[in-house]
Short mmCIF file of C-alpha atoms in Angstrom, two decimals:
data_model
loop_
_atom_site.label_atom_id
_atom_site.label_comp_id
_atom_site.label_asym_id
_atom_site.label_seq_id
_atom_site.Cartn_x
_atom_site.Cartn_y
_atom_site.Cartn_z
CA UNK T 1 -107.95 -125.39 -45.21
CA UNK T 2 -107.20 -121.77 -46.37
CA UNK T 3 -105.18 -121.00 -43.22
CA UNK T 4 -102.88 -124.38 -43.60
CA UNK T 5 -102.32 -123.85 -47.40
CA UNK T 6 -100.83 -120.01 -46.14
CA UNK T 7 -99.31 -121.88 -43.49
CA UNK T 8 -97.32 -124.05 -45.72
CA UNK T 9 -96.73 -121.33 -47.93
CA UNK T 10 -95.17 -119.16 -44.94
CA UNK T 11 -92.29 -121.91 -44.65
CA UNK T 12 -91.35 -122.52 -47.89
CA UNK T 13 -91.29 -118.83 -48.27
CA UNK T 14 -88.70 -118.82 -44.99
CA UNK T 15 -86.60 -121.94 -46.40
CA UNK T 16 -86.06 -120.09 -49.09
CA UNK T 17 -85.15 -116.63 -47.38
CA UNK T 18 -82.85 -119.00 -45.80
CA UNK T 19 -81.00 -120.83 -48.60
CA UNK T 20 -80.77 -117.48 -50.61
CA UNK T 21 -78.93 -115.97 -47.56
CA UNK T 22 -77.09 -119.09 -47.43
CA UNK T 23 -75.67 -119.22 -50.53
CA UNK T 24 -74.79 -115.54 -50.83
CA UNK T 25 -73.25 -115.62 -47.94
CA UNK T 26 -70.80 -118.52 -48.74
CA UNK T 27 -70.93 -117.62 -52.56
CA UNK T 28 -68.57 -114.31 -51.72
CA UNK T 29 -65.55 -116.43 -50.19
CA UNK T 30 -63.85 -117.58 -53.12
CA UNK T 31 -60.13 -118.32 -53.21
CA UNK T 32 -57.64 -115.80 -54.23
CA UNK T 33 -55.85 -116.61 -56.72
CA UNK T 34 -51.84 -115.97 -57.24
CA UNK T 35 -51.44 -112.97 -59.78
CA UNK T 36 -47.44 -112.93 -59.98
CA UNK T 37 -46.79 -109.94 -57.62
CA UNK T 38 -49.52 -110.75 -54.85
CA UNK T 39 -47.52 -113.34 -51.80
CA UNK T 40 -51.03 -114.95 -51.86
CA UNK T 41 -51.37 -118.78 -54.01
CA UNK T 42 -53.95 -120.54 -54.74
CA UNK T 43 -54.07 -124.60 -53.49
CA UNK T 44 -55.40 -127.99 -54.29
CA UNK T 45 -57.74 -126.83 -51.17
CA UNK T 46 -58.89 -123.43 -53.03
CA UNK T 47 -57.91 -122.04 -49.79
CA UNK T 48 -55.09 -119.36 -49.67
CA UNK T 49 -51.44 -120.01 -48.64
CA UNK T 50 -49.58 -116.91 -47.31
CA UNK T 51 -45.97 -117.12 -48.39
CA UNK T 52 -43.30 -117.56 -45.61
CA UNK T 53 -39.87 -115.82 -46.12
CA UNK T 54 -36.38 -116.95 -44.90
CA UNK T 55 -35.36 -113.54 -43.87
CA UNK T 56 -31.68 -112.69 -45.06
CA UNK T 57 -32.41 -109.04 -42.60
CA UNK T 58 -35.38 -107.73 -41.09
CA UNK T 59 -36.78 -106.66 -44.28
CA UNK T 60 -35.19 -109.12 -46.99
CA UNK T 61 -35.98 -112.60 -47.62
CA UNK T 62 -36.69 -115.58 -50.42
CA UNK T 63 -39.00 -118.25 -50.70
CA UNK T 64 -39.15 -121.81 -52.50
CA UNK T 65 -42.68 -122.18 -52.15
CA UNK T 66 -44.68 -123.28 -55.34
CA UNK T 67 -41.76 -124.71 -56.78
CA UNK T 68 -40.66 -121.25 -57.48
CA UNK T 69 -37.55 -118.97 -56.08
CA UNK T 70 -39.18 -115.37 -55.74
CA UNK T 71 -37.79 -112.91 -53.57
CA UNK T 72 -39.05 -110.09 -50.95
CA UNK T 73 -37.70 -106.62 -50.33
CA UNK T 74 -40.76 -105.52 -47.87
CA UNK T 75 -41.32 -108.32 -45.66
CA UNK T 76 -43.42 -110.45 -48.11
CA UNK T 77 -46.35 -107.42 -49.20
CA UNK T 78 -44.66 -107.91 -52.56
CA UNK T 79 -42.72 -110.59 -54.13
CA UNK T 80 -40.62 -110.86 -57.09
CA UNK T 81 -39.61 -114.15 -59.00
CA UNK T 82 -36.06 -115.14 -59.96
CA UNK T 83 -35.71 -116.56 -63.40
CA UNK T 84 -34.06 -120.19 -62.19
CA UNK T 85 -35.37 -123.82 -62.09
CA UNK T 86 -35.02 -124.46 -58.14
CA UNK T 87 -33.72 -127.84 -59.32
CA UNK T 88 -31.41 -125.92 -60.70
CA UNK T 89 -30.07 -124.29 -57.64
CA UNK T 90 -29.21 -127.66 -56.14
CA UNK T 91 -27.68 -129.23 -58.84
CA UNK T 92 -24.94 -131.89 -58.18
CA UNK T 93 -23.35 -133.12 -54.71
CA UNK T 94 -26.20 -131.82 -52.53
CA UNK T 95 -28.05 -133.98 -49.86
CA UNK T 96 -29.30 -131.15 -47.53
CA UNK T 97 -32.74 -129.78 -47.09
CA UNK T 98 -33.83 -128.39 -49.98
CA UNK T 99 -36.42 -126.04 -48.32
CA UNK T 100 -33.73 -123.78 -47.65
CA UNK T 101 -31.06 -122.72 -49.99
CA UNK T 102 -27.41 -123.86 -49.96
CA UNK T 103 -25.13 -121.70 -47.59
CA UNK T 104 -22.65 -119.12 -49.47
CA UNK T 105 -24.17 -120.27 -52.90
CA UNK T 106 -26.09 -116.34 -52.86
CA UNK T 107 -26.56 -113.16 -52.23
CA UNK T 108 -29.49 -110.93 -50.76
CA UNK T 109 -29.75 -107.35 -49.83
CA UNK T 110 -30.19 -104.02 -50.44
CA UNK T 111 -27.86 -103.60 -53.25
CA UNK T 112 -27.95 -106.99 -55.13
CA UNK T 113 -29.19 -110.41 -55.35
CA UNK T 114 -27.15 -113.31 -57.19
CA UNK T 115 -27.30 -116.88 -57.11
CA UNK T 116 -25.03 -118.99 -58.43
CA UNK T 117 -26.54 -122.54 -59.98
CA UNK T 118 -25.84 -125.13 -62.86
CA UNK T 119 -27.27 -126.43 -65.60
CA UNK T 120 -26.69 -128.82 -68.43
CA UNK T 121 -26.52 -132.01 -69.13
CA UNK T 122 -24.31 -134.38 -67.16
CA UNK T 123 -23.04 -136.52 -69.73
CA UNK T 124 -21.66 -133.37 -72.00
CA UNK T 125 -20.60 -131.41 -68.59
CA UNK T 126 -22.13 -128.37 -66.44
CA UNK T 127 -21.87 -124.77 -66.69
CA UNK T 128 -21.62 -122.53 -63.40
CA UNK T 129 -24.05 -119.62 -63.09
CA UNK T 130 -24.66 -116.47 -62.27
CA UNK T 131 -27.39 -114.58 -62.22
CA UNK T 132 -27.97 -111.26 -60.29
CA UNK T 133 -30.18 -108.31 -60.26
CA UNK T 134 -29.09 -105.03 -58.80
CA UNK T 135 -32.37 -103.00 -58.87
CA UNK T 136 -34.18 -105.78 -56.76
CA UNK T 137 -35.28 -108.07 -59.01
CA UNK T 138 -36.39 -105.77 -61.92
CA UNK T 139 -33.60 -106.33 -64.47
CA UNK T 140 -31.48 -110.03 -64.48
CA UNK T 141 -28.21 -110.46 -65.97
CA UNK T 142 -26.46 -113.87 -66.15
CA UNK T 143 -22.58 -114.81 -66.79
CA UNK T 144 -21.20 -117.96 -67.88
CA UNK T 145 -18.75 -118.53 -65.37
CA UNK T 146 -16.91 -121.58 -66.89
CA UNK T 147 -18.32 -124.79 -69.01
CA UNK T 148 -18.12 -127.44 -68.74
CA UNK T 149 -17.83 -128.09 -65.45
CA UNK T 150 -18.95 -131.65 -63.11
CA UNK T 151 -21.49 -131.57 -60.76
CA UNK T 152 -20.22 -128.85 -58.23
CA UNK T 153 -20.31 -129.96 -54.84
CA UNK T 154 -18.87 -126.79 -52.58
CA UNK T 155 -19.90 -123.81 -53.45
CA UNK T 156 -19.57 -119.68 -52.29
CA UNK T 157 -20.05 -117.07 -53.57
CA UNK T 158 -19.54 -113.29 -52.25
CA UNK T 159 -18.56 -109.74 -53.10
CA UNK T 160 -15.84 -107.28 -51.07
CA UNK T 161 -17.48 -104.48 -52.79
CA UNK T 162 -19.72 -103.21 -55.68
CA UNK T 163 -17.07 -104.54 -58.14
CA UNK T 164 -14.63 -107.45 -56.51
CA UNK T 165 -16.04 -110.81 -56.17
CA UNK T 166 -15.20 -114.50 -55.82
CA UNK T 167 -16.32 -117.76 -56.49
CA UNK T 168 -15.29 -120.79 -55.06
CA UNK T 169 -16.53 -124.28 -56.24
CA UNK T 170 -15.36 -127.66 -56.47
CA UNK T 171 -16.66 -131.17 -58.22
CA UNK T 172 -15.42 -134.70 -59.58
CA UNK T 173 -15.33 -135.84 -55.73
CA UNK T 174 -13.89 -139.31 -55.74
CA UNK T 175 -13.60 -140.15 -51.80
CA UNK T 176 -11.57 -137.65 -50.43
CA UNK T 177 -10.42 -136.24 -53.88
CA UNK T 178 -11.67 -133.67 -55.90
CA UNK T 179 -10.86 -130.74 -58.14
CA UNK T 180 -11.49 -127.28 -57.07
CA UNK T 181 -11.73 -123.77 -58.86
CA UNK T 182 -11.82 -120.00 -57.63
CA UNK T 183 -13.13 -117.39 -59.88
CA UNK T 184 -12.04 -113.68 -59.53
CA UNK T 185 -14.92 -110.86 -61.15
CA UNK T 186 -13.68 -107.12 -61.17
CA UNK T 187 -16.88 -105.40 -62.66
CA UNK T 188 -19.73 -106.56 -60.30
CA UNK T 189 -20.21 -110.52 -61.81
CA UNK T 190 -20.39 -109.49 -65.39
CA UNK T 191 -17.11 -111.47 -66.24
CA UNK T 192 -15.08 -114.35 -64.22
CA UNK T 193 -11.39 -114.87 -64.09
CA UNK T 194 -9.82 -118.32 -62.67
CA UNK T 195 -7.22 -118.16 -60.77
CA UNK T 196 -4.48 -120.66 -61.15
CA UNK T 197 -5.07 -123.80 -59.13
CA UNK T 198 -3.96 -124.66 -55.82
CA UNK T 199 -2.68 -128.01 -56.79
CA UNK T 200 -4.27 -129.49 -54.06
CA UNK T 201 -7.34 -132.50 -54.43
CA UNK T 202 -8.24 -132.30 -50.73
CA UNK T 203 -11.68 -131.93 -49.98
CA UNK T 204 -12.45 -127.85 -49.87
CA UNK T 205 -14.26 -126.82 -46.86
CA UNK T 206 -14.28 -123.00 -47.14
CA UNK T 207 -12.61 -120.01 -48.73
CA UNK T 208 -12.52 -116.50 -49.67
CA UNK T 209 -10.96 -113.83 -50.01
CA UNK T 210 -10.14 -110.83 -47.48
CA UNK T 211 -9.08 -108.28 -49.94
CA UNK T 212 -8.76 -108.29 -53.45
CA UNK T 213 -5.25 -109.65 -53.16
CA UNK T 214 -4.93 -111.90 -50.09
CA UNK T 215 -7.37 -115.47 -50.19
CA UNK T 216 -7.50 -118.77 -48.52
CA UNK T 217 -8.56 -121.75 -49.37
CA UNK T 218 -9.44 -124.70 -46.45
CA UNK T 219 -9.13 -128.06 -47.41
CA UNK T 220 -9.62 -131.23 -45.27
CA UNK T 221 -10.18 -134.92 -45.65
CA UNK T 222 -13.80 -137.37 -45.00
CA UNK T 223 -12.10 -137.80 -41.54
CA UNK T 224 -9.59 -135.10 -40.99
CA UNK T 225 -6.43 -135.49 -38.54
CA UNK T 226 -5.08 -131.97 -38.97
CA UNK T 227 -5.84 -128.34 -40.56
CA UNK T 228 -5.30 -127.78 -44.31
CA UNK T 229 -4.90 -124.35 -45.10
CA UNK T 230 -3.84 -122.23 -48.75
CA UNK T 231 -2.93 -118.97 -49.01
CA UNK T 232 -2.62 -116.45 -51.83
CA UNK T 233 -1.07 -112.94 -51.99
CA UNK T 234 -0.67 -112.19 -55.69
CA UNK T 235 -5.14 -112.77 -56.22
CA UNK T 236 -4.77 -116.66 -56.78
CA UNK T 237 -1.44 -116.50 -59.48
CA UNK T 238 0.11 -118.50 -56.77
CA UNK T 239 -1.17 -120.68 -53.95
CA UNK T 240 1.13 -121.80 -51.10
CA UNK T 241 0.69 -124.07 -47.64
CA UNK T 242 0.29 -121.93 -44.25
CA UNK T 243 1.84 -123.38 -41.21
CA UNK T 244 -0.60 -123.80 -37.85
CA UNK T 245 1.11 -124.52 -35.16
CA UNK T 246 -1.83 -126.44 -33.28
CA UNK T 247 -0.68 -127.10 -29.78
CA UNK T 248 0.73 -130.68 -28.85
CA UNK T 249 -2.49 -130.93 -26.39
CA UNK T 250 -4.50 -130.21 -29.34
CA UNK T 251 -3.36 -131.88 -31.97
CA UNK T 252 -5.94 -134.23 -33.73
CA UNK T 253 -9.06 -132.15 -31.99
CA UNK T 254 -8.92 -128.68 -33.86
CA UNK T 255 -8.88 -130.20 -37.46
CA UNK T 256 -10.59 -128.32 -40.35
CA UNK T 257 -9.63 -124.49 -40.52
CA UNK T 258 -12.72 -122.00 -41.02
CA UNK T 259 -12.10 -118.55 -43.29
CA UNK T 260 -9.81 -116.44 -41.97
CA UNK T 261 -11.30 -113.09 -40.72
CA UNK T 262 -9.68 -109.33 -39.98
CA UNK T 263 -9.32 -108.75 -36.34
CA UNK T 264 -7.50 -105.35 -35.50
CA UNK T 265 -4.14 -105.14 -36.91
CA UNK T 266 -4.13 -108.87 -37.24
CA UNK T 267 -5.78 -112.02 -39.02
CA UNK T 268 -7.84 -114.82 -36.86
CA UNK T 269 -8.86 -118.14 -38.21
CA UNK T 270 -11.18 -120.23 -36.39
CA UNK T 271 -10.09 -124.18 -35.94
CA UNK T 272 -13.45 -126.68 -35.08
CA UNK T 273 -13.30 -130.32 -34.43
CA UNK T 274 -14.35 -131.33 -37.62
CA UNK T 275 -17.14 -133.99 -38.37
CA UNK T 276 -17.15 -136.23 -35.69
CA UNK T 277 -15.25 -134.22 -32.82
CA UNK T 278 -16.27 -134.66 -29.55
CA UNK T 279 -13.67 -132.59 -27.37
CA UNK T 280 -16.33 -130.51 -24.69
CA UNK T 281 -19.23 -132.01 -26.74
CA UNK T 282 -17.41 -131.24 -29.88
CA UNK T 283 -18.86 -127.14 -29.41
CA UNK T 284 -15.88 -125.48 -28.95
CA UNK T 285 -12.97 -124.22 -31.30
CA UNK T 286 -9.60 -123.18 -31.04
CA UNK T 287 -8.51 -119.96 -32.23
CA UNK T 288 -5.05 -118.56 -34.01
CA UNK T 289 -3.84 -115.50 -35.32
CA UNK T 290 -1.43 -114.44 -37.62
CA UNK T 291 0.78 -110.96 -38.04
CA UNK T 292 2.02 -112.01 -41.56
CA UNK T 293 -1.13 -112.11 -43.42
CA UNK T 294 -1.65 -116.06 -43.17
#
């Protein structure tokens, strides 16, 4: 009797050897939880979620994970948030994927980081935004770039150098109408200019400038037959039609003009097919240059 009462004894003592080991053991992986500066969140799971940048360079990136722009200057070790609503950053005309954000409507490096976004109500009109660090995220400035202003659907945004910088935007789209706008800043994005306006209610479908002087603007139509391009020597005080001479062959195949770009002593633009071309699978584009500045 003695030796099965020490018997029993012997495995209760091990079953509980064994649950005490359990439970330490599984007691010391608890979930990390998101501190602000850490890439690390916490989930609905309690298990962690590594933040995954969209690199701007090898070291640079953002992320809109946790419903929350923050941004990366070491390859995600250390992240930084941006004071902005993402809903923010997509506000008006926008049907893309909003996982990324919109092309030309930021900027990421070294030097600075700047996004441009809207807010306010509809029904009293938007203002445009800007907001931009230039210590990497430690100090954030924002400028009222113009209010009020409709839903934007285009938007850029981009500096020549540490001072000069545009803005190009455009809203109201009725069909194959709408207003467009192009801001001028002179001391890094602490103060925006406009520029006269074109005069022209095409759809915009690029822009910029290539000095602080000389800018284009493209403008097109929901099914374009032929290029629409603007040009402006005198910074945007006036705006006046350049003349592409598109090849008979060609004509009604290279349709929407891209941004004009430097090339040696000369200027290039870049002519695709537009939405629905289909000339060589619709992948190539035709190319023109011009000795007179556009």
């Amino acid at each position: 009797m003695d030796k099965f009462i020490l018997g029993v004894a012997a495995v209760i003592m091990i079953g509980l050897s064994i649950s005490t080991f359990y439970y330490e053991s599984t007691s010391k992986e608890k979930p990390q939880l998101w501190d602000g500066q850490s890439p690390q969140l916490s989930t609905e799971n309690e298990r962690t979620e590594t933040l995954q940048p969209i690199y701007t360079d090898e070291q640079i990136g953002y992320s809109l994970q946790n419903d929350q722009l923050q941004i990366t200057f070491d390859q995600g070790e250390n992240w930084t948030n941006v004071p902005v609503e993402p809903d923010q950053l997509f506000s008006g005309e926008y049907n893309g994927n909003r996982e990324e954000l919109i092309n030309h409507s930021y900027i990421l490096n070294e030097k600075r980081a700047a996004f441009l976004y809207s807010d306010g109500l509809a029904e009293v009109g938007k203002r445009v935004i800007f907001i931009y660090s230039l210590d990497q995220g430690r100090n954030w400035e924002k400028a009222i770039v113009t209010e009020p202003y409709p839903s934007m659907r285009f938007r850029k945004v981009n500096f020549l150098n540490d001072k000069f910088g545009y803005m190009i935007v455009s809203g109201d789209r009725t069909m194959s109408q709408e207003m467009s706008n192009v801001f001028l800043t002179y001391d890094g994005g602490r103060t925006w200019k406009g520029t006269n306006p074109s005069g022209v209610t095409n759809l915009l479908s690029d822009g910029g400038f290539i000095d602080e002087k000389v800018g284009f603007l493209s403008l097109s139509y929901i099914n374009p037959q032929e290029p629409i391009l603007y040009f402006t020597k005198d910074a945007g005080n006036t705006w006046k039609s350049a003349t592409i001479k598109v090849p008979e062959k060609y004509l009604e195949i290279f349709v929407r003009a891209e941004m004009p770009f430097k090339e040696d002593d000369h200027l290039a633009v870049l002519l695709n097919q537009g939405p629905n071309g289909d000339y060589l699978g619709g992948r190539v584009k035709g190319k023109f240059i011009s000795n007179d500045s556009g």
